């Protein structure tokens, strides 16, 4: 049948801008709706054009693939993902065959106006219904920076850190797709010398994270061996785990993050498949403390994904404030998933597991304002000359990520959201 959809020499008959996140080798999955009728459909994207998978299915594009009726007309991808990796891989492969230069699917290509929609004519929806969201704390640099600022610079890591992929249960109800805005949160704040007070957070921050979506669930009591964990992952998306540092600082003892974290989180619209990421597989950092056998993995288990964060003031231009990489994470996704299920906790398709802030070794690679401004002792200067120690009203924070190799760029699309003034 077809060529390898990841073949760097593949070209599409759809013109894609040279620096596009979405060449024919990407073909991620998401959910969109035309602004004209608001009916949701499962989607992919090539260049600046949205692929309406439901419209394609009505043209018999997938008739030889075992797909339930109207599988692409849902408001989320959960049912599609539940069909399993072999089916979702076949659908991506078919998309590649339809979109490639010299496609044998002539009649489908001729009807392109029915299933290719300009990106400007759609709205994006959350790609999956997220049952549960878990956040890890898997960057050694981030944990070291935070430990140095808040505890002991000479001994920043807690004793469990190199033995356990530390995590906590977050909240899924407040996760939104890129492009949204939310009001600055209120909460309890504790001034240095004074009683706690109530008011808007003065320290709204971003956390540069990568999320992965569960593609194959488990039963209660079942565990996922680390070396089989990839079979349970559908794909990756950028994630901003918005944080209110002043609320967090006062509330987190002894049970951890709560209202300082759950007022909003932002997910990028496209799930980049494990298939598309395969060429960018690489080794993570050396784990210099032996891990328990259930956390052992063999071979390269992470991906070389360059990441950046930009801050765009209201009416202004975006300024890059951070450059990091997914491969810096100390704990990989397989270890996170093995650990999460080692007690028998069940996973469901669509669950979101996020990496924790992805900081790198150099100060310009820190993935939060907390670290970039080192606990408020420094400032970040934007291109318009204004400075920040935290995110101001009207600021839009934009996260981007992309893998590049052999002239192919697999991008994630923007993960962007705007902080509005606090409600009165
Ligand atoms: Ca986080």
Tab-separated table of C-alpha atoms and ligand atoms in Angstrom:
chain	number	residue	atom	x	y	z
A	1	UNK	CA	0.000	0.000	0.000
A	2	UNK	CA	1.327	3.370	0.968
A	3	UNK	CA	4.653	4.938	1.673
A	4	UNK	CA	5.735	5.647	5.230
A	5	UNK	CA	3.747	8.758	6.275
A	6	UNK	CA	6.897	10.014	8.058
A	7	UNK	CA	9.033	9.841	4.885
A	8	UNK	CA	10.796	13.240	4.749
A	9	UNK	CA	10.642	13.233	0.936
A	10	UNK	CA	6.813	13.191	0.845
A	11	UNK	CA	5.258	16.311	-0.629
A	12	UNK	CA	1.604	17.303	-0.653
A	13	UNK	CA	-0.494	18.846	-3.404
A	14	UNK	CA	-1.631	21.240	-0.661
A	15	UNK	CA	0.758	24.179	-0.537
A	16	UNK	CA	2.203	24.482	2.957
A	17	UNK	CA	4.284	27.446	4.097
A	18	UNK	CA	7.943	26.478	4.572
A	19	UNK	CA	7.934	27.090	8.332
A	20	UNK	CA	4.527	25.491	8.913
A	21	UNK	CA	4.034	23.301	11.983
A	22	UNK	CA	1.862	21.032	9.871
A	23	UNK	CA	3.549	19.456	6.844
A	24	UNK	CA	2.206	16.185	5.410
A	25	UNK	CA	4.494	14.294	7.821
A	26	UNK	CA	2.590	15.620	10.872
A	27	UNK	CA	-1.172	15.012	10.397
A	28	UNK	CA	-2.212	15.411	14.052
A	29	UNK	CA	-5.752	14.982	15.366
A	30	UNK	CA	-8.051	17.572	16.916
A	31	UNK	CA	-11.666	18.722	16.978
A	32	UNK	CA	-12.975	21.805	15.185
A	33	UNK	CA	-16.249	23.369	14.099
A	34	UNK	CA	-17.007	25.679	11.187
A	35	UNK	CA	-17.917	29.140	12.439
A	36	UNK	CA	-20.838	28.961	10.007
A	37	UNK	CA	-22.641	25.965	11.536
A	38	UNK	CA	-20.810	25.166	14.814
A	39	UNK	CA	-21.120	21.409	14.235
A	40	UNK	CA	-18.056	19.711	15.718
A	41	UNK	CA	-15.964	17.326	13.640
A	42	UNK	CA	-12.758	15.388	14.128
A	43	UNK	CA	-10.031	17.206	12.260
A	44	UNK	CA	-6.477	17.145	11.090
A	45	UNK	CA	-4.451	19.985	9.622
A	46	UNK	CA	-2.039	20.486	6.741
A	47	UNK	CA	-0.420	23.878	6.331
A	48	UNK	CA	-3.173	26.403	6.991
A	49	UNK	CA	-6.013	24.099	5.996
A	50	UNK	CA	-8.190	22.084	8.354
A	51	UNK	CA	-9.091	18.571	7.232
A	52	UNK	CA	-12.708	17.706	8.063
A	53	UNK	CA	-12.499	13.959	8.738
A	54	UNK	CA	-16.273	13.581	8.932
A	55	UNK	CA	-16.724	15.147	5.488
A	56	UNK	CA	-13.926	12.919	4.181
A	57	UNK	CA	-15.637	9.838	5.605
A	58	UNK	CA	-18.838	10.684	3.714
A	59	UNK	CA	-16.736	10.509	0.521
A	60	UNK	CA	-15.800	6.917	1.440
A	61	UNK	CA	-12.198	7.897	2.147
A	62	UNK	CA	-11.961	5.333	4.955
A	63	UNK	CA	-14.398	2.675	3.725
A	64	UNK	CA	-11.859	-0.168	4.053
A	65	UNK	CA	-10.937	0.820	7.648
A	66	UNK	CA	-13.109	-0.593	10.438
A	67	UNK	CA	-14.690	2.644	11.683
A	68	UNK	CA	-18.086	2.981	13.433
A	69	UNK	CA	-20.711	5.121	11.677
A	70	UNK	CA	-20.249	8.877	12.278
A	71	UNK	CA	-17.111	8.291	14.375
A	72	UNK	CA	-15.773	11.690	13.243
A	73	UNK	CA	-18.947	13.641	14.100
A	74	UNK	CA	-18.387	13.626	17.879
A	75	UNK	CA	-17.415	16.667	19.921
A	76	UNK	CA	-14.294	14.851	21.154
A	77	UNK	CA	-11.838	12.219	19.922
A	78	UNK	CA	-12.388	9.790	22.810
A	79	UNK	CA	-14.415	7.230	20.824
A	80	UNK	CA	-12.010	7.400	17.892
A	81	UNK	CA	-8.947	7.001	20.131
A	82	UNK	CA	-10.656	4.060	21.880
A	83	UNK	CA	-10.577	2.135	18.577
A	84	UNK	CA	-6.887	1.545	19.232
A	85	UNK	CA	-3.543	2.429	17.784
A	86	UNK	CA	-3.811	0.152	14.733
A	87	UNK	CA	-6.980	1.947	13.552
A	88	UNK	CA	-5.824	5.483	14.324
A	89	UNK	CA	-2.523	4.751	12.596
A	90	UNK	CA	-4.410	3.507	9.516
A	91	UNK	CA	-6.469	6.712	9.415
A	92	UNK	CA	-3.340	8.873	9.566
A	93	UNK	CA	-1.808	6.715	6.838
A	94	UNK	CA	-4.900	7.170	4.660
A	95	UNK	CA	-4.783	10.947	5.168
A	96	UNK	CA	-1.210	10.886	3.951
A	97	UNK	CA	-2.238	8.889	0.851
A	98	UNK	CA	-5.032	11.350	0.087
A	99	UNK	CA	-2.884	14.447	0.582
A	100	UNK	CA	0.311	13.283	-1.114
A	101	UNK	CA	1.398	14.591	-4.497
A	102	UNK	CA	0.102	12.190	-7.149
A	103	UNK	CA	-2.574	10.753	-4.859
A	104	UNK	CA	-4.586	7.871	-6.308
A	105	UNK	CA	-7.705	9.338	-4.637
A	106	UNK	CA	-8.521	11.629	-7.573
A	107	UNK	CA	-12.237	12.035	-6.946
A	108	UNK	CA	-11.694	12.862	-3.281
A	109	UNK	CA	-9.070	15.425	-4.258
A	110	UNK	CA	-11.481	16.978	-6.765
A	111	UNK	CA	-14.018	17.470	-3.972
A	112	UNK	CA	-11.467	19.203	-1.732
A	113	UNK	CA	-13.779	22.170	-1.070
A	114	UNK	CA	-16.040	19.798	0.877
A	115	UNK	CA	-13.358	18.704	3.356
A	116	UNK	CA	-10.521	21.261	3.354
A	117	UNK	CA	-11.429	24.372	5.352
A	118	UNK	CA	-9.250	27.461	5.903
A	119	UNK	CA	-8.054	27.589	9.513
A	120	UNK	CA	-9.580	31.063	9.794
A	121	UNK	CA	-13.075	29.623	9.210
A	122	UNK	CA	-13.092	27.230	12.170
A	123	UNK	CA	-13.010	27.330	15.930
A	124	UNK	CA	-11.004	24.734	17.810
A	125	UNK	CA	-12.476	22.625	20.582
A	126	UNK	CA	-10.696	20.617	23.254
A	127	UNK	CA	-9.546	17.528	21.355
A	128	UNK	CA	-10.591	15.106	24.087
A	129	UNK	CA	-12.976	15.003	27.009
A	130	UNK	CA	-10.483	14.849	29.843
A	131	UNK	CA	-11.747	12.672	32.660
A	132	UNK	CA	-8.762	13.084	34.913
A	133	UNK	CA	-5.737	15.317	34.793
A	134	UNK	CA	-2.519	14.511	36.638
A	135	UNK	CA	0.466	16.813	36.865
A	136	UNK	CA	3.996	15.593	37.460
A	137	UNK	CA	7.089	17.442	38.649
A	138	UNK	CA	9.629	15.741	36.429
A	139	UNK	CA	12.204	18.396	35.523
A	140	UNK	CA	15.341	18.122	37.647
A	141	UNK	CA	16.228	21.727	36.864
A	142	UNK	CA	12.753	22.988	37.824
A	143	UNK	CA	12.658	20.982	41.059
A	144	UNK	CA	16.196	22.138	41.879
A	145	UNK	CA	15.373	25.787	41.182
A	146	UNK	CA	12.190	25.722	43.253
A	147	UNK	CA	13.920	23.840	46.070
A	148	UNK	CA	16.779	26.349	46.039
A	149	UNK	CA	14.430	29.343	46.237
A	150	UNK	CA	12.013	28.029	48.842
A	151	UNK	CA	14.048	25.600	50.922
A	152	UNK	CA	17.778	25.023	50.879
A	153	UNK	CA	20.082	26.009	47.982
A	154	UNK	CA	22.699	23.565	49.294
A	155	UNK	CA	20.223	20.662	49.333
A	156	UNK	CA	17.367	21.652	47.017
A	157	UNK	CA	15.931	18.225	46.162
A	158	UNK	CA	13.700	16.382	48.604
A	159	UNK	CA	14.880	12.816	49.399
A	160	UNK	CA	12.177	11.145	47.273
A	161	UNK	CA	12.744	13.122	44.068
A	162	UNK	CA	15.146	10.810	42.213
A	163	UNK	CA	13.218	7.711	43.324
A	164	UNK	CA	9.621	8.707	42.499
A	165	UNK	CA	8.167	10.637	39.556
A	166	UNK	CA	6.443	13.051	41.950
A	167	UNK	CA	2.940	14.112	40.910
A	168	UNK	CA	-0.447	15.275	42.128
A	169	UNK	CA	-4.029	15.107	40.913
A	170	UNK	CA	-5.075	18.273	39.143
A	171	UNK	CA	-8.499	19.366	37.983
A	172	UNK	CA	-9.834	18.813	34.467
A	173	UNK	CA	-12.926	21.076	34.535
A	174	UNK	CA	-10.896	24.255	34.052
A	175	UNK	CA	-8.769	23.049	31.131
A	176	UNK	CA	-9.495	25.003	27.941
A	177	UNK	CA	-8.246	24.831	24.389
A	178	UNK	CA	-5.743	27.407	23.148
A	179	UNK	CA	-7.185	30.828	22.333
A	180	UNK	CA	-9.198	31.379	25.494
A	181	UNK	CA	-8.960	34.019	28.187
A	182	UNK	CA	-9.735	33.956	31.887
A	183	UNK	CA	-9.956	36.449	34.745
A	184	UNK	CA	-7.102	36.862	37.187
A	185	UNK	CA	-7.980	34.570	40.121
A	186	UNK	CA	-8.861	35.722	43.615
A	187	UNK	CA	-7.752	33.883	46.692
A	188	UNK	CA	-6.134	33.984	50.099
A	189	UNK	CA	-2.813	35.787	50.089
A	190	UNK	CA	-0.433	35.972	53.011
A	191	UNK	CA	1.751	39.080	53.180
A	192	UNK	CA	5.187	38.550	54.746
A	193	UNK	CA	4.298	40.451	57.941
A	194	UNK	CA	0.568	40.322	58.399
A	195	UNK	CA	-2.519	38.178	58.522
A	196	UNK	CA	-3.931	36.466	55.437
A	197	UNK	CA	-6.055	38.647	53.176
A	198	UNK	CA	-8.440	38.082	50.278
A	199	UNK	CA	-7.859	39.591	46.852
A	200	UNK	CA	-6.718	39.095	43.270
A	201	UNK	CA	-3.478	37.196	42.831
A	202	UNK	CA	-0.519	39.477	42.176
A	203	UNK	CA	1.673	36.648	40.947
A	204	UNK	CA	0.025	34.873	38.012
A	205	UNK	CA	2.580	32.673	36.295
A	206	UNK	CA	2.795	30.173	33.453
A	207	UNK	CA	4.296	26.696	33.570
A	208	UNK	CA	5.712	25.345	30.305
A	209	UNK	CA	4.587	21.726	30.168
A	210	UNK	CA	3.920	18.892	27.759
A	211	UNK	CA	0.780	16.841	28.178
A	212	UNK	CA	0.169	13.334	26.952
A	213	UNK	CA	-3.203	11.777	26.263
A	214	UNK	CA	-4.062	8.255	27.331
A	215	UNK	CA	-4.924	6.167	24.258
A	216	UNK	CA	-5.582	2.809	25.897
A	217	UNK	CA	-7.169	2.458	29.287
A	218	UNK	CA	-6.661	-0.042	32.103
A	219	UNK	CA	-8.868	-1.757	34.658
A	220	UNK	CA	-8.734	-1.010	38.361
A	221	UNK	CA	-5.970	-3.123	39.873
A	222	UNK	CA	-4.034	-3.347	36.609
A	223	UNK	CA	-0.515	-1.948	36.319
A	224	UNK	CA	1.301	-0.707	33.217
A	225	UNK	CA	4.897	-1.955	32.907
A	226	UNK	CA	7.225	0.908	32.017
A	227	UNK	CA	8.368	-0.770	28.822
A	228	UNK	CA	4.779	-1.200	27.615
A	229	UNK	CA	3.664	2.289	28.620
A	230	UNK	CA	3.993	3.770	25.119
A	231	UNK	CA	1.164	1.504	23.945
A	232	UNK	CA	-1.126	3.436	26.283
A	233	UNK	CA	-0.196	6.903	24.972
A	234	UNK	CA	-2.115	8.374	22.017
A	235	UNK	CA	-0.087	11.527	21.580
A	236	UNK	CA	1.244	14.791	22.963
A	237	UNK	CA	0.055	18.403	23.215
A	238	UNK	CA	1.472	21.561	24.764
A	239	UNK	CA	0.099	22.484	28.158
A	240	UNK	CA	0.244	25.673	30.220
A	241	UNK	CA	-0.385	24.841	33.864
A	242	UNK	CA	-1.254	28.390	34.925
A	243	UNK	CA	-0.268	29.071	38.545
A	244	UNK	CA	-0.951	31.811	41.086
A	245	UNK	CA	2.254	31.790	43.105
A	246	UNK	CA	0.993	33.867	46.030
A	247	UNK	CA	-2.100	31.684	46.493
A	248	UNK	CA	0.022	28.567	46.048
A	249	UNK	CA	2.677	29.643	48.544
A	250	UNK	CA	0.181	30.080	51.381
A	251	UNK	CA	-2.111	27.109	50.693
A	252	UNK	CA	0.195	24.272	49.664
A	253	UNK	CA	1.242	23.024	53.106
A	254	UNK	CA	0.723	20.131	53.814
A	255	UNK	CA	-1.366	18.704	50.954
A	256	UNK	CA	0.089	20.449	47.918
A	257	UNK	CA	-1.324	22.539	45.083
A	258	UNK	CA	-5.029	23.456	45.082
A	259	UNK	CA	-6.624	26.816	44.179
A	260	UNK	CA	-3.329	28.292	43.044
A	261	UNK	CA	-3.435	25.832	40.145
A	262	UNK	CA	-7.003	24.960	39.185
A	263	UNK	CA	-8.379	28.329	38.020
A	264	UNK	CA	-7.320	27.673	34.401
A	265	UNK	CA	-5.066	25.472	32.286
A	266	UNK	CA	-4.484	25.675	28.532
A	267	UNK	CA	-4.030	22.825	26.036
A	268	UNK	CA	-2.908	23.230	22.415
A	269	UNK	CA	-5.573	22.136	19.891
A	270	UNK	CA	-3.702	19.308	18.156
A	271	UNK	CA	-2.630	15.960	19.523
A	272	UNK	CA	0.638	15.069	17.827
A	273	UNK	CA	0.618	11.300	17.431
A	274	UNK	CA	3.276	8.958	18.746
A	275	UNK	CA	3.634	7.835	15.118
A	276	UNK	CA	4.545	11.351	13.943
A	277	UNK	CA	7.014	11.794	16.806
A	278	UNK	CA	8.809	8.506	16.171
A	279	UNK	CA	11.681	9.985	14.070
A	280	UNK	CA	12.503	12.395	16.917
A	281	UNK	CA	12.979	9.796	19.635
A	282	UNK	CA	16.018	10.444	21.828
A	283	UNK	CA	17.553	9.652	25.189
A	284	UNK	CA	16.717	11.675	28.277
A	285	UNK	CA	19.226	12.661	30.962
A	286	UNK	CA	21.203	9.940	32.736
A	287	UNK	CA	19.409	8.906	35.923
A	288	UNK	CA	22.297	8.823	38.366
A	289	UNK	CA	20.354	7.199	41.200
A	290	UNK	CA	19.212	3.630	40.449
A	291	UNK	CA	15.420	3.354	40.134
A	292	UNK	CA	13.280	0.473	41.348
A	293	UNK	CA	12.758	-2.239	38.720
A	294	UNK	CA	9.169	-1.176	37.907
A	295	UNK	CA	10.539	2.194	36.748
A	296	UNK	CA	13.314	0.818	34.540
A	297	UNK	CA	13.053	1.546	30.820
A	298	UNK	CA	15.299	0.521	27.962
A	299	UNK	CA	16.163	2.491	24.856
A	300	UNK	CA	15.368	6.098	24.048
A	301	UNK	CA	12.073	6.999	25.693
A	302	UNK	CA	11.771	10.734	25.112
A	303	UNK	CA	11.636	13.117	22.136
A	304	UNK	CA	13.697	16.072	20.951
A	305	UNK	CA	11.064	18.817	20.960
A	306	UNK	CA	12.280	22.417	21.064
A	307	UNK	CA	9.967	24.555	23.199
A	308	UNK	CA	9.517	28.284	23.645
A	309	UNK	CA	7.368	30.707	25.599
A	310	UNK	CA	6.402	34.196	24.441
A	311	UNK	CA	4.615	36.984	26.272
A	312	UNK	CA	2.467	39.323	24.165
A	313	UNK	CA	1.196	42.455	25.936
A	314	UNK	CA	-2.250	43.743	24.923
A	315	UNK	CA	-1.895	45.378	21.499
A	316	UNK	CA	1.828	44.607	21.376
A	317	UNK	CA	4.235	42.165	19.812
A	318	UNK	CA	5.195	38.805	21.344
A	319	UNK	CA	8.592	38.598	23.063
A	320	UNK	CA	10.285	35.274	23.626
A	321	UNK	CA	11.168	34.759	27.284
A	322	UNK	CA	12.134	31.071	27.396
A	323	UNK	CA	13.618	28.356	25.183
A	324	UNK	CA	13.608	24.815	26.525
A	325	UNK	CA	13.318	21.229	25.288
A	326	UNK	CA	11.113	18.274	26.185
A	327	UNK	CA	14.195	16.023	26.254
A	328	UNK	CA	15.494	17.801	29.380
A	329	UNK	CA	12.911	16.019	31.558
A	330	UNK	CA	14.542	13.664	34.061
A	331	UNK	CA	11.561	11.291	34.276
A	332	UNK	CA	10.094	10.067	30.980
A	333	UNK	CA	6.413	9.492	30.186
A	334	UNK	CA	6.762	5.707	30.477
A	335	UNK	CA	8.091	6.020	34.002
A	336	UNK	CA	5.316	8.484	34.888
A	337	UNK	CA	2.645	6.111	33.616
A	338	UNK	CA	4.202	3.036	35.242
A	339	UNK	CA	4.380	4.899	38.524
A	340	UNK	CA	0.830	6.254	38.243
A	341	UNK	CA	-0.567	2.726	37.827
A	342	UNK	CA	1.795	0.823	40.139
A	343	UNK	CA	-0.869	0.898	42.853
A	344	UNK	CA	-3.599	-0.280	40.464
A	345	UNK	CA	-5.063	3.166	39.693
A	346	UNK	CA	-6.982	2.797	36.429
A	347	UNK	CA	-6.430	4.981	33.366
A	348	UNK	CA	-9.159	6.050	30.951
A	349	UNK	CA	-8.910	7.087	27.323
A	350	UNK	CA	-8.658	10.870	27.191
A	351	UNK	CA	-6.990	11.275	30.579
A	352	UNK	CA	-4.308	13.977	30.502
A	353	UNK	CA	-0.957	13.517	32.199
A	354	UNK	CA	1.317	16.552	32.175
A	355	UNK	CA	5.060	16.654	32.615
A	356	UNK	CA	5.467	19.459	35.101
A	357	UNK	CA	7.376	22.617	34.245
A	358	UNK	CA	10.092	21.876	31.684
A	359	UNK	CA	13.155	23.878	32.629
A	360	UNK	CA	16.590	23.419	31.096
A	361	UNK	CA	20.112	23.959	32.396
A	362	UNK	CA	20.513	27.652	31.507
A	363	UNK	CA	18.621	30.640	32.950
A	364	UNK	CA	16.995	31.399	29.575
A	365	UNK	CA	15.528	27.876	29.517
A	366	UNK	CA	13.531	28.139	32.732
A	367	UNK	CA	9.880	27.305	32.125
A	368	UNK	CA	8.154	29.688	34.564
A	369	UNK	CA	8.354	33.346	35.578
A	370	UNK	CA	9.065	32.136	39.120
A	371	UNK	CA	12.380	30.776	37.899
A	372	UNK	CA	13.111	33.320	35.150
A	373	UNK	CA	12.784	36.099	37.748
A	374	UNK	CA	14.277	33.942	40.500
A	375	UNK	CA	11.565	34.392	43.065
A	376	UNK	CA	11.024	38.073	42.239
A	377	UNK	CA	14.667	39.155	42.542
A	378	UNK	CA	15.020	39.747	38.769
A	379	UNK	CA	12.820	41.006	35.948
A	380	UNK	CA	12.181	39.901	32.372
A	381	UNK	CA	12.325	42.721	29.800
A	382	UNK	CA	9.997	42.537	26.802
A	383	UNK	CA	10.767	43.998	23.397
A	384	UNK	CA	8.597	47.049	24.064
A	385	UNK	CA	10.863	47.865	27.020
A	386	UNK	CA	8.312	46.925	29.661
A	387	UNK	CA	9.338	44.528	32.396
A	388	UNK	CA	7.631	41.627	34.098
A	389	UNK	CA	8.014	39.629	37.257
A	390	UNK	CA	4.712	37.916	36.622
A	391	UNK	CA	1.945	37.954	34.014
A	392	UNK	CA	-0.005	41.225	33.803
A	393	UNK	CA	-3.625	41.834	32.835
A	394	UNK	CA	-3.981	41.741	29.058
A	395	UNK	CA	-0.851	39.635	28.537
A	396	UNK	CA	-1.165	36.633	26.262
A	397	UNK	CA	1.227	33.777	26.975
A	398	UNK	CA	2.043	31.711	23.888
A	399	UNK	CA	3.809	28.356	24.045
A	400	UNK	CA	5.206	26.703	20.942
A	401	UNK	CA	7.004	23.460	20.253
A	402	UNK	CA	8.510	21.727	17.249
A	403	UNK	CA	10.762	18.825	16.257
A	404	UNK	CA	13.039	19.329	13.245
A	405	UNK	CA	15.065	16.771	11.321
A	406	UNK	CA	15.855	16.030	7.649
A	407	UNK	CA	14.042	19.185	6.546
A	408	UNK	CA	10.817	18.117	8.284
A	409	UNK	CA	9.324	20.275	11.008
A	410	UNK	CA	6.666	18.640	13.199
A	411	UNK	CA	5.101	21.473	15.177
A	412	UNK	CA	2.466	21.556	17.879
A	413	UNK	CA	0.624	24.790	17.035
A	414	UNK	CA	0.142	27.552	19.573
A	415	UNK	CA	-0.878	26.985	23.163
A	416	UNK	CA	-2.059	30.527	23.942
A	417	UNK	CA	-4.266	32.198	26.530
A	418	UNK	CA	-4.850	35.715	27.839
A	419	UNK	CA	-5.105	36.896	31.437
A	420	UNK	CA	-7.999	39.348	31.935
A	421	UNK	CA	-8.419	41.742	34.858
A	422	UNK	CA	-9.824	40.161	38.027
A	423	UNK	CA	-13.594	40.288	38.334
A	424	UNK	CA	-14.754	42.926	40.827
B	1	LIG	CA1	2.642	22.173	36.981
